[in-house]
GROMACS .gro file of C-alpha atoms in nm:
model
  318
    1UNK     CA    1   2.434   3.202  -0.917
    2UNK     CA    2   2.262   2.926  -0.740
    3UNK     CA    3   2.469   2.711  -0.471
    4UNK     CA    4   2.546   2.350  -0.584
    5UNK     CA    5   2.346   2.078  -0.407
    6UNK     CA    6   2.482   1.901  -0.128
    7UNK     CA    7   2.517   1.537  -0.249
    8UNK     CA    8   2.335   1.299   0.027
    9UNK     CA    9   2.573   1.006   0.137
   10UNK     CA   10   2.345   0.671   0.082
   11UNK     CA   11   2.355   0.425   0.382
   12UNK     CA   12   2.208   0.104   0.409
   13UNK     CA   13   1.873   0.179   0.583
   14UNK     CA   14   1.598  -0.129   0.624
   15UNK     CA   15   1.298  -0.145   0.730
   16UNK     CA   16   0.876   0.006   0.749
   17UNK     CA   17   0.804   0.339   0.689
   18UNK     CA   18   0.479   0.426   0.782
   19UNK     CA   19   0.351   0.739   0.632
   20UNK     CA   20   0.014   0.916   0.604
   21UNK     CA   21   0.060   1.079   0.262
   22UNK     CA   22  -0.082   1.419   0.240
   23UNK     CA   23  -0.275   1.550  -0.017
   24UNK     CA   24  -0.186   1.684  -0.355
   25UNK     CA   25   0.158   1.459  -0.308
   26UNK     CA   26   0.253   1.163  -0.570
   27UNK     CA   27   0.280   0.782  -0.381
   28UNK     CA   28   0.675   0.817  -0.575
   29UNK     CA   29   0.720   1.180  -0.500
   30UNK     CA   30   0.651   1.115  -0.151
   31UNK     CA   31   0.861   0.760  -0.162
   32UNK     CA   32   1.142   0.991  -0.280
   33UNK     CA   33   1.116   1.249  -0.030
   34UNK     CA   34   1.120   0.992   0.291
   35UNK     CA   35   1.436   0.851   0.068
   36UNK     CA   36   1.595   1.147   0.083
   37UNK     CA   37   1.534   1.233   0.475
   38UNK     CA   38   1.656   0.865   0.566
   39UNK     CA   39   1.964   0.907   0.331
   40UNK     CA   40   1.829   0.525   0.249
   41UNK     CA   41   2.016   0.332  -0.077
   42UNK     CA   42   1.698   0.139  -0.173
   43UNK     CA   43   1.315   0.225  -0.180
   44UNK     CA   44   0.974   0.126  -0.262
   45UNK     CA   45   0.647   0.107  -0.140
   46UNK     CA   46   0.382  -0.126  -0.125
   47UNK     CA   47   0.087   0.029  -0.361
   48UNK     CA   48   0.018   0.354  -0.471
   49UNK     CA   49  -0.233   0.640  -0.365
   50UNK     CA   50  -0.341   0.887  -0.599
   51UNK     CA   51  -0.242   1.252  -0.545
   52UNK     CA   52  -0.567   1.330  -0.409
   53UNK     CA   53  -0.578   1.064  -0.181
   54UNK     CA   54  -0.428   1.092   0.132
   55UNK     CA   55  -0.373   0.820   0.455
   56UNK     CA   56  -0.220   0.486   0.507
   57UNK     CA   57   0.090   0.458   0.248
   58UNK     CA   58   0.387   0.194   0.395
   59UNK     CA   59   0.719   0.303   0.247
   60UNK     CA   60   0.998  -0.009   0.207
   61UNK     CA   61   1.399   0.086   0.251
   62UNK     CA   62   1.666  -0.182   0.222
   63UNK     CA   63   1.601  -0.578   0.275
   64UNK     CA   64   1.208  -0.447   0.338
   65UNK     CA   65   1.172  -0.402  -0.042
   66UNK     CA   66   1.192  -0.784  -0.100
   67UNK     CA   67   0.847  -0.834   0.071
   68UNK     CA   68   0.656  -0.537  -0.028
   69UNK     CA   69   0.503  -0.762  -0.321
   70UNK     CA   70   0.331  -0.998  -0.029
   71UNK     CA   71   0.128  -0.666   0.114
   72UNK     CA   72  -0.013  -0.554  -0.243
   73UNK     CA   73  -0.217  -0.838  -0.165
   74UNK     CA   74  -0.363  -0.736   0.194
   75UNK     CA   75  -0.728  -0.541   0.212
   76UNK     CA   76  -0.766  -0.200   0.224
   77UNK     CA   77  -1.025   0.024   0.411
   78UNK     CA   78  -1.090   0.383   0.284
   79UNK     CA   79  -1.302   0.686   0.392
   80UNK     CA   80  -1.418   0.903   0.070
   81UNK     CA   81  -1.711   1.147   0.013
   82UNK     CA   82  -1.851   1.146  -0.276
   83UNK     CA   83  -2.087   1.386  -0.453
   84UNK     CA   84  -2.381   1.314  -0.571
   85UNK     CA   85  -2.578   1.470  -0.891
   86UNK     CA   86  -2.237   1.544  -1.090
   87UNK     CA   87  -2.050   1.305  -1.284
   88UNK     CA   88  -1.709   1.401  -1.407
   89UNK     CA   89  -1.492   1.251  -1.673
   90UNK     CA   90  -1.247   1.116  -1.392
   91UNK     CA   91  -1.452   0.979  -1.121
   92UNK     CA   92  -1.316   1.290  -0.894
   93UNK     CA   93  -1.342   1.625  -0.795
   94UNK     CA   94  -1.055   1.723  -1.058
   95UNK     CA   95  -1.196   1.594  -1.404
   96UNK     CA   96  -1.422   1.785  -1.626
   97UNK     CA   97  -1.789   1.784  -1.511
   98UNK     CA   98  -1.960   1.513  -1.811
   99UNK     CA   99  -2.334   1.489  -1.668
  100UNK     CA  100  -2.548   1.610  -1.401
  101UNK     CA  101  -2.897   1.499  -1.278
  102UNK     CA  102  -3.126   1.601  -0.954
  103UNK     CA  103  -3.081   1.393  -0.631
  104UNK     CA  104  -3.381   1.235  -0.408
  105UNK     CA  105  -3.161   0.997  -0.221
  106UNK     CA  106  -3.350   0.827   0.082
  107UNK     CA  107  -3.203   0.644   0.375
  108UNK     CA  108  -3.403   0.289   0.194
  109UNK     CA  109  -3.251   0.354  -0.102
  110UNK     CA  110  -2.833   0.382   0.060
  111UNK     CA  111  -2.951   0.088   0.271
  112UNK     CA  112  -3.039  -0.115  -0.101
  113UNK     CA  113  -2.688  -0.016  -0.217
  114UNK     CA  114  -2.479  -0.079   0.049
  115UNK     CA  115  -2.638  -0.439  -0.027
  116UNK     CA  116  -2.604  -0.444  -0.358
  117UNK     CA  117  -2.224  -0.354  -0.363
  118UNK     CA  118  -2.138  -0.590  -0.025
  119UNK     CA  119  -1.958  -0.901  -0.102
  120UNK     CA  120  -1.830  -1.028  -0.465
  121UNK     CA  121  -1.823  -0.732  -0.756
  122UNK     CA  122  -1.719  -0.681  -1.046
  123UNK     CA  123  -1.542  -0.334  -1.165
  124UNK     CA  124  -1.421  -0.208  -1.473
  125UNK     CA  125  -1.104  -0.057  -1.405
  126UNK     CA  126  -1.087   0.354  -1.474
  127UNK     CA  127  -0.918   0.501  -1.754
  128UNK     CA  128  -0.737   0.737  -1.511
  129UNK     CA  129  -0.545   0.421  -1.342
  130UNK     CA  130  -0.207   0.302  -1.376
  131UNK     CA  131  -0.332  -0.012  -1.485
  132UNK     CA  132  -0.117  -0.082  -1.842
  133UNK     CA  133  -0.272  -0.215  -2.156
  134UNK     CA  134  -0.023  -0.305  -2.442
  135UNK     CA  135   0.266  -0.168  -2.219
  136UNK     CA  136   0.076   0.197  -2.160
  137UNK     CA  137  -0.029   0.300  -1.860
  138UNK     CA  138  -0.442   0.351  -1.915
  139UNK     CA  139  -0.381   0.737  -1.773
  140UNK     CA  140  -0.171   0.789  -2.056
  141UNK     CA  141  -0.459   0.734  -2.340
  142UNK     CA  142  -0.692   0.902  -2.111
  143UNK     CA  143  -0.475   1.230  -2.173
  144UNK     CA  144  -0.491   1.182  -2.548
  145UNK     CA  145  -0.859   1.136  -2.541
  146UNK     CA  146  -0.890   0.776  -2.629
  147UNK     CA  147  -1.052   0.542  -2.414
  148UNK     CA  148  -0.987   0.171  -2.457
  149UNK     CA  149  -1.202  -0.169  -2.393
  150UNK     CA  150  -1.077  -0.266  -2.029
  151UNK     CA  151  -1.159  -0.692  -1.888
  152UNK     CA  152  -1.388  -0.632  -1.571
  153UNK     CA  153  -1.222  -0.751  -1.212
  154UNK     CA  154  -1.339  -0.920  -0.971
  155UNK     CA  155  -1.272  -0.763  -0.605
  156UNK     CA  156  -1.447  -0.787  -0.256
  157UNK     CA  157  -1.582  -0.531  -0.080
  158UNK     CA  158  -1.603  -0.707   0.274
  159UNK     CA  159  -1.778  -0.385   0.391
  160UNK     CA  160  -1.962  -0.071   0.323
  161UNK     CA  161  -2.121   0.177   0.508
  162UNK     CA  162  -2.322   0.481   0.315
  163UNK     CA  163  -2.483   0.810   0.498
  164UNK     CA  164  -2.564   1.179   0.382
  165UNK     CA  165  -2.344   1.387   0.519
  166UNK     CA  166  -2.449   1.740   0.369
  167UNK     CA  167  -2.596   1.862   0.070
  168UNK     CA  168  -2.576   1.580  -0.210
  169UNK     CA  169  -2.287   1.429  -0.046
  170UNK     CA  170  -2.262   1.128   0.106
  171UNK     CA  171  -1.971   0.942   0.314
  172UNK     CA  172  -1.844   0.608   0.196
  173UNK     CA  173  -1.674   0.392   0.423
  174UNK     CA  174  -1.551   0.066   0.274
  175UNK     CA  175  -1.319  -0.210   0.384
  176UNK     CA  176  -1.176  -0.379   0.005
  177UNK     CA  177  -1.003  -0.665  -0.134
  178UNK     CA  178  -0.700  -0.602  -0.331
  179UNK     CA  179  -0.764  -0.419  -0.695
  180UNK     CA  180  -1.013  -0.201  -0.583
  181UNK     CA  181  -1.119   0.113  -0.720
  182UNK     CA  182  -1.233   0.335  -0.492
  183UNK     CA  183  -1.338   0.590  -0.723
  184UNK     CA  184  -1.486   0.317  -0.952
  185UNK     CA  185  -1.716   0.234  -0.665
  186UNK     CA  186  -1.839   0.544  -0.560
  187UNK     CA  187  -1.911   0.626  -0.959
  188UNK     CA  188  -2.123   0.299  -0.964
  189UNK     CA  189  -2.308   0.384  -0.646
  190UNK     CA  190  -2.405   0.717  -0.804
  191UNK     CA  191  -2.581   0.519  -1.073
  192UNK     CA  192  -2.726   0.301  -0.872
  193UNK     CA  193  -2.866   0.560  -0.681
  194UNK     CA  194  -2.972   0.734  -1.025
  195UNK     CA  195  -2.793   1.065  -0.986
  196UNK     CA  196  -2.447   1.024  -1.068
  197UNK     CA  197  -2.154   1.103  -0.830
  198UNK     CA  198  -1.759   1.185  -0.860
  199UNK     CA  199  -1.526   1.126  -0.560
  200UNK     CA  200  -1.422   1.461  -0.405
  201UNK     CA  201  -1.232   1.330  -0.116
  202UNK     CA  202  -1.088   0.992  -0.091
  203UNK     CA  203  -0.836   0.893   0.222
  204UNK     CA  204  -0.685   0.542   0.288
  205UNK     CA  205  -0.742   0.469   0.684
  206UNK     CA  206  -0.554   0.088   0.693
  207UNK     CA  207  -0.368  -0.134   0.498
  208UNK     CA  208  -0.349  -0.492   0.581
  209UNK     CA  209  -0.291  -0.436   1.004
  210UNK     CA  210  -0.160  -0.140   0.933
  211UNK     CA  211  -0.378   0.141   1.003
  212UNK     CA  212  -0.325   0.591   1.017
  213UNK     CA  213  -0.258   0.594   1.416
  214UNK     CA  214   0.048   0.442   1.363
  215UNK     CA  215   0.131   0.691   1.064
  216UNK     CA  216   0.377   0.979   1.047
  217UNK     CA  217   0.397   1.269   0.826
  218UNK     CA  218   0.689   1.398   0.586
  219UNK     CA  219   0.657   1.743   0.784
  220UNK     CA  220   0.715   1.535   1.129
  221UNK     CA  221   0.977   1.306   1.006
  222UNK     CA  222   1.162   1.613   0.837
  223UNK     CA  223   1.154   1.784   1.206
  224UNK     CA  224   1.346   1.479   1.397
  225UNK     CA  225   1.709   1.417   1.417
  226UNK     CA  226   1.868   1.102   1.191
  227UNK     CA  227   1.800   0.855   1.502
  228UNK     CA  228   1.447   0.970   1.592
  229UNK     CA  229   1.384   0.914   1.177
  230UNK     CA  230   1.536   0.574   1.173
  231UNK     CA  231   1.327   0.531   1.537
  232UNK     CA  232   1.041   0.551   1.331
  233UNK     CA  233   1.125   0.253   1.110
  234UNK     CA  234   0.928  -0.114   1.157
  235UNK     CA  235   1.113  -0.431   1.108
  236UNK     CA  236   1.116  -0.619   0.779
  237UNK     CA  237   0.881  -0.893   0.933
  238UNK     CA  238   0.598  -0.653   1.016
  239UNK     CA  239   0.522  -0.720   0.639
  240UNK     CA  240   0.447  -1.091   0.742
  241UNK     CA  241   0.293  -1.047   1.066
  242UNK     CA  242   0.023  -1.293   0.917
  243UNK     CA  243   0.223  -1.587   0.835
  244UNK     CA  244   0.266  -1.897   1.042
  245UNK     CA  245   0.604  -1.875   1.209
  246UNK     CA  246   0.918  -2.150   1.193
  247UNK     CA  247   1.219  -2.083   1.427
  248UNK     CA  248   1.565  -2.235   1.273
  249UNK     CA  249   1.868  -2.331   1.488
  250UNK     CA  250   2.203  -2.206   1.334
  251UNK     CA  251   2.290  -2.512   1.126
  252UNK     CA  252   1.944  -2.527   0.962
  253UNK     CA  253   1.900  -2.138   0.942
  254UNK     CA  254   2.260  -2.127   0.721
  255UNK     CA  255   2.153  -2.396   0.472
  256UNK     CA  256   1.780  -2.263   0.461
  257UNK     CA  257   1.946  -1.919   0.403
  258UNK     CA  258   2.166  -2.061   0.123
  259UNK     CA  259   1.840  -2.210  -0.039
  260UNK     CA  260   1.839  -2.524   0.055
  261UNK     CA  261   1.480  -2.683   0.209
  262UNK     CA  262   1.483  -2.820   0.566
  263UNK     CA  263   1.277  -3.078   0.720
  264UNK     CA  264   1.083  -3.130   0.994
  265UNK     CA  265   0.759  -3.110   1.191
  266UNK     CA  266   0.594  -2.861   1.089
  267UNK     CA  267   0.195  -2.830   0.906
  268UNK     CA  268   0.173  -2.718   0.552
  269UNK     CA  269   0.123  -2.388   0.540
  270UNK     CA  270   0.112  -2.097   0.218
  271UNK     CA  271   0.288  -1.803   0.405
  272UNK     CA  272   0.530  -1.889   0.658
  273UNK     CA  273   0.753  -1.618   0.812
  274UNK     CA  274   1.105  -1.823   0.917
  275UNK     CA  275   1.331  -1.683   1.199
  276UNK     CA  276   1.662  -1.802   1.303
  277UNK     CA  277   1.760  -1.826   1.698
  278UNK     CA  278   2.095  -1.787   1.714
  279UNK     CA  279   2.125  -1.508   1.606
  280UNK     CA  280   1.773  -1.382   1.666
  281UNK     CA  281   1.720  -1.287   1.350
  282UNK     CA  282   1.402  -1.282   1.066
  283UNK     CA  283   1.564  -1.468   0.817
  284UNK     CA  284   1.262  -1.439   0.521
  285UNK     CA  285   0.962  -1.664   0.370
  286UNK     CA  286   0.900  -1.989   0.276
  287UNK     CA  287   0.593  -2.229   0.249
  288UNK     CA  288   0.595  -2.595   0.394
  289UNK     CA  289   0.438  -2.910   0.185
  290UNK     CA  290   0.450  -3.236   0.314
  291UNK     CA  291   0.687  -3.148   0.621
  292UNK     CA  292   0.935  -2.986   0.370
  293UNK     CA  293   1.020  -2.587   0.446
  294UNK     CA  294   1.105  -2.448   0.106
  295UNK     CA  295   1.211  -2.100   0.069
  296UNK     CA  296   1.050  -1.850  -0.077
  297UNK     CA  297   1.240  -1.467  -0.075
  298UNK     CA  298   1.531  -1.459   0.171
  299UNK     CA  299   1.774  -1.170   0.317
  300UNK     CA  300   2.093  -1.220   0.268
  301UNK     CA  301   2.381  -1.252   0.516
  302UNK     CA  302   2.521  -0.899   0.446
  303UNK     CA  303   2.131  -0.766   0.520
  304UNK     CA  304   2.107  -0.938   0.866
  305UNK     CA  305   2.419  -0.816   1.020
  306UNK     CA  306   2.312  -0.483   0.904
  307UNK     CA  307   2.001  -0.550   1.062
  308UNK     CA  308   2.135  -0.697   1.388
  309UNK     CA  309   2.432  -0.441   1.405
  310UNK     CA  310   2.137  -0.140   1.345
  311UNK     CA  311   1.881  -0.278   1.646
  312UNK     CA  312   2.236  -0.270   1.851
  313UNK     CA  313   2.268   0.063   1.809
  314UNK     CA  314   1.913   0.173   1.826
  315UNK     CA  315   1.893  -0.007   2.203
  316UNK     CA  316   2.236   0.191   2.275
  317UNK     CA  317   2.089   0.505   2.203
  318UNK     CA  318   1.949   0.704   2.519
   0.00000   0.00000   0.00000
């Protein structure tokens, strides 16, 4: 008879997780896990990579959660390899092989892609993609064999950098606007090369200023000790680290906290990141028009003690 499970006590745990997701592992099932070893209340994460993809994956706990929207939006670079002559019914090294054609692939001809797929595209989003139409996810009719009309998107790919690195395969390094498909791209360089080509290795290297050498692993978190784990954790604001910044006094930060807007000085400004001084605290986001700070998605008092009372203990630690 199998022992019962030992029921994790939940704890209010907020901040960054920075993971590199390893291979073969779900963006949830890997959320979940890092959920698990931080005994954390509340999780999600900020995008998702496919099971075969591996790399940069941030992981929100707590008060975090409330600005993982903002970094769906940040650019992405990947490293993928992609093979060339073989085109497969999902764009990677896992779907059923649909077509294949001979390669002659010359260093003129990746130098006329890369230009051709630099700057504004537009993509037609893959059937095996989350991406929902009429409320199901577009993976889910690829499984029963029907394919639907999908809109094209437009996305930027700021840069791209093509080179043979063996037989038929090539390396694809590409830094992306938001709603990218990776695998999308290297399929459409295949045909523009006029041979075809599925993904067989795809790995996310940065996210927004994120990037891997910052990253941990599940296996290295699992190994550490409850403090060395919540060590590992980034502050709420490194979500924001791009917005303008406004610094409250206490009277102001209380009313801007309770939702009211505040006035003063300061430019306009889409993405501001507002901080209160007494206490020292990130307070959340707001945008300014015409003088007027008006809040956007704020912590709430309960989150920022937790916060403050957390850092307290972390700088106690030896």
């Amino acid at each position: 008879m199998n022992a019962p499970r030992t029921r994790v006590q939940r704890r209010p745990v907020h901040g960054v997780l920075l993971l590199d997701k390893l291979l073969g592992l779900s963006s949830n099932q890997a959320l979940q896990k890092a959920k698990w070893l931080l005994r954390a209340e509340k999780a999600g994460h900020t995008g998702t990579l496919d099971p075969l993809a591996t790399g940069v994956l941030p992981l929100c706990f707590g008060a975090a959660t409330k600005f993982s929207q903002l970094h769906l939006d940040a650019d992405k670079t990947y490293e993928a390899t992609a093979r060339l002559g073989i085109k497969t019914a999902t764009g990677d090294a896992e779907g059923e092989v649909i077509a294949e054609r001979p390669v002659h692939v010359t260093s003129e001809d990746l130098a006329r892609v890369e230009a051709q797929f630099t700057g504004p595209i537009r993509q037609v989003p893959p059937m095996h993609s989350a991406l929902k139409k009429d409320g199901k996810a577009l993976y889910e009719y690829a499984r029963e064999g029907v394919e639907v009309e999908r809109t094209p998107r437009d996305v930027v790919i700021h840069k791209l950098e093509l080179s043979v690195i063996g037989d038929d395969v090539i390396r694809i390094l590409a830094s992306v606007s938001k709603g990218t498909y990776i695998r999308t791209l290297g399929e459409d360089i295949g045909e523009a090369l006029g041979c075809g080509a599925h993904l067989s290795s795809l790995r996310r290297t940065a996210t927004g200023g994120f990037v891997e050498a910052q990253c941990i692993t599940l296996e290295a978190l699992e190994a550490m000790d409850e403090e060395e784990r919540l060590a590992q954790l980034l502050p709420a604001e490194a979500l924001v680290d791009g917005h303008s910044r406004v610094t409250l006094g206490a009277e102001d930060a209380a009313r801007f906290l309770s939702g009211l807007r505040r006035r003063g000085g300061w430019a306009d400004a889409d993405e501001v990141a507002v901080f209160g001084s007494d206490p020292q605290a990130f307070l959340g986001t707001a945008h300014v028009t015409a003088g007027e700070l008006i809040p956007g998605r704020l912590l709430n008092p309960i989150e920022i003690q937790q916060i403050l009372l957390n850092a307290q203990q972390t700088e106690a630690t030896p």
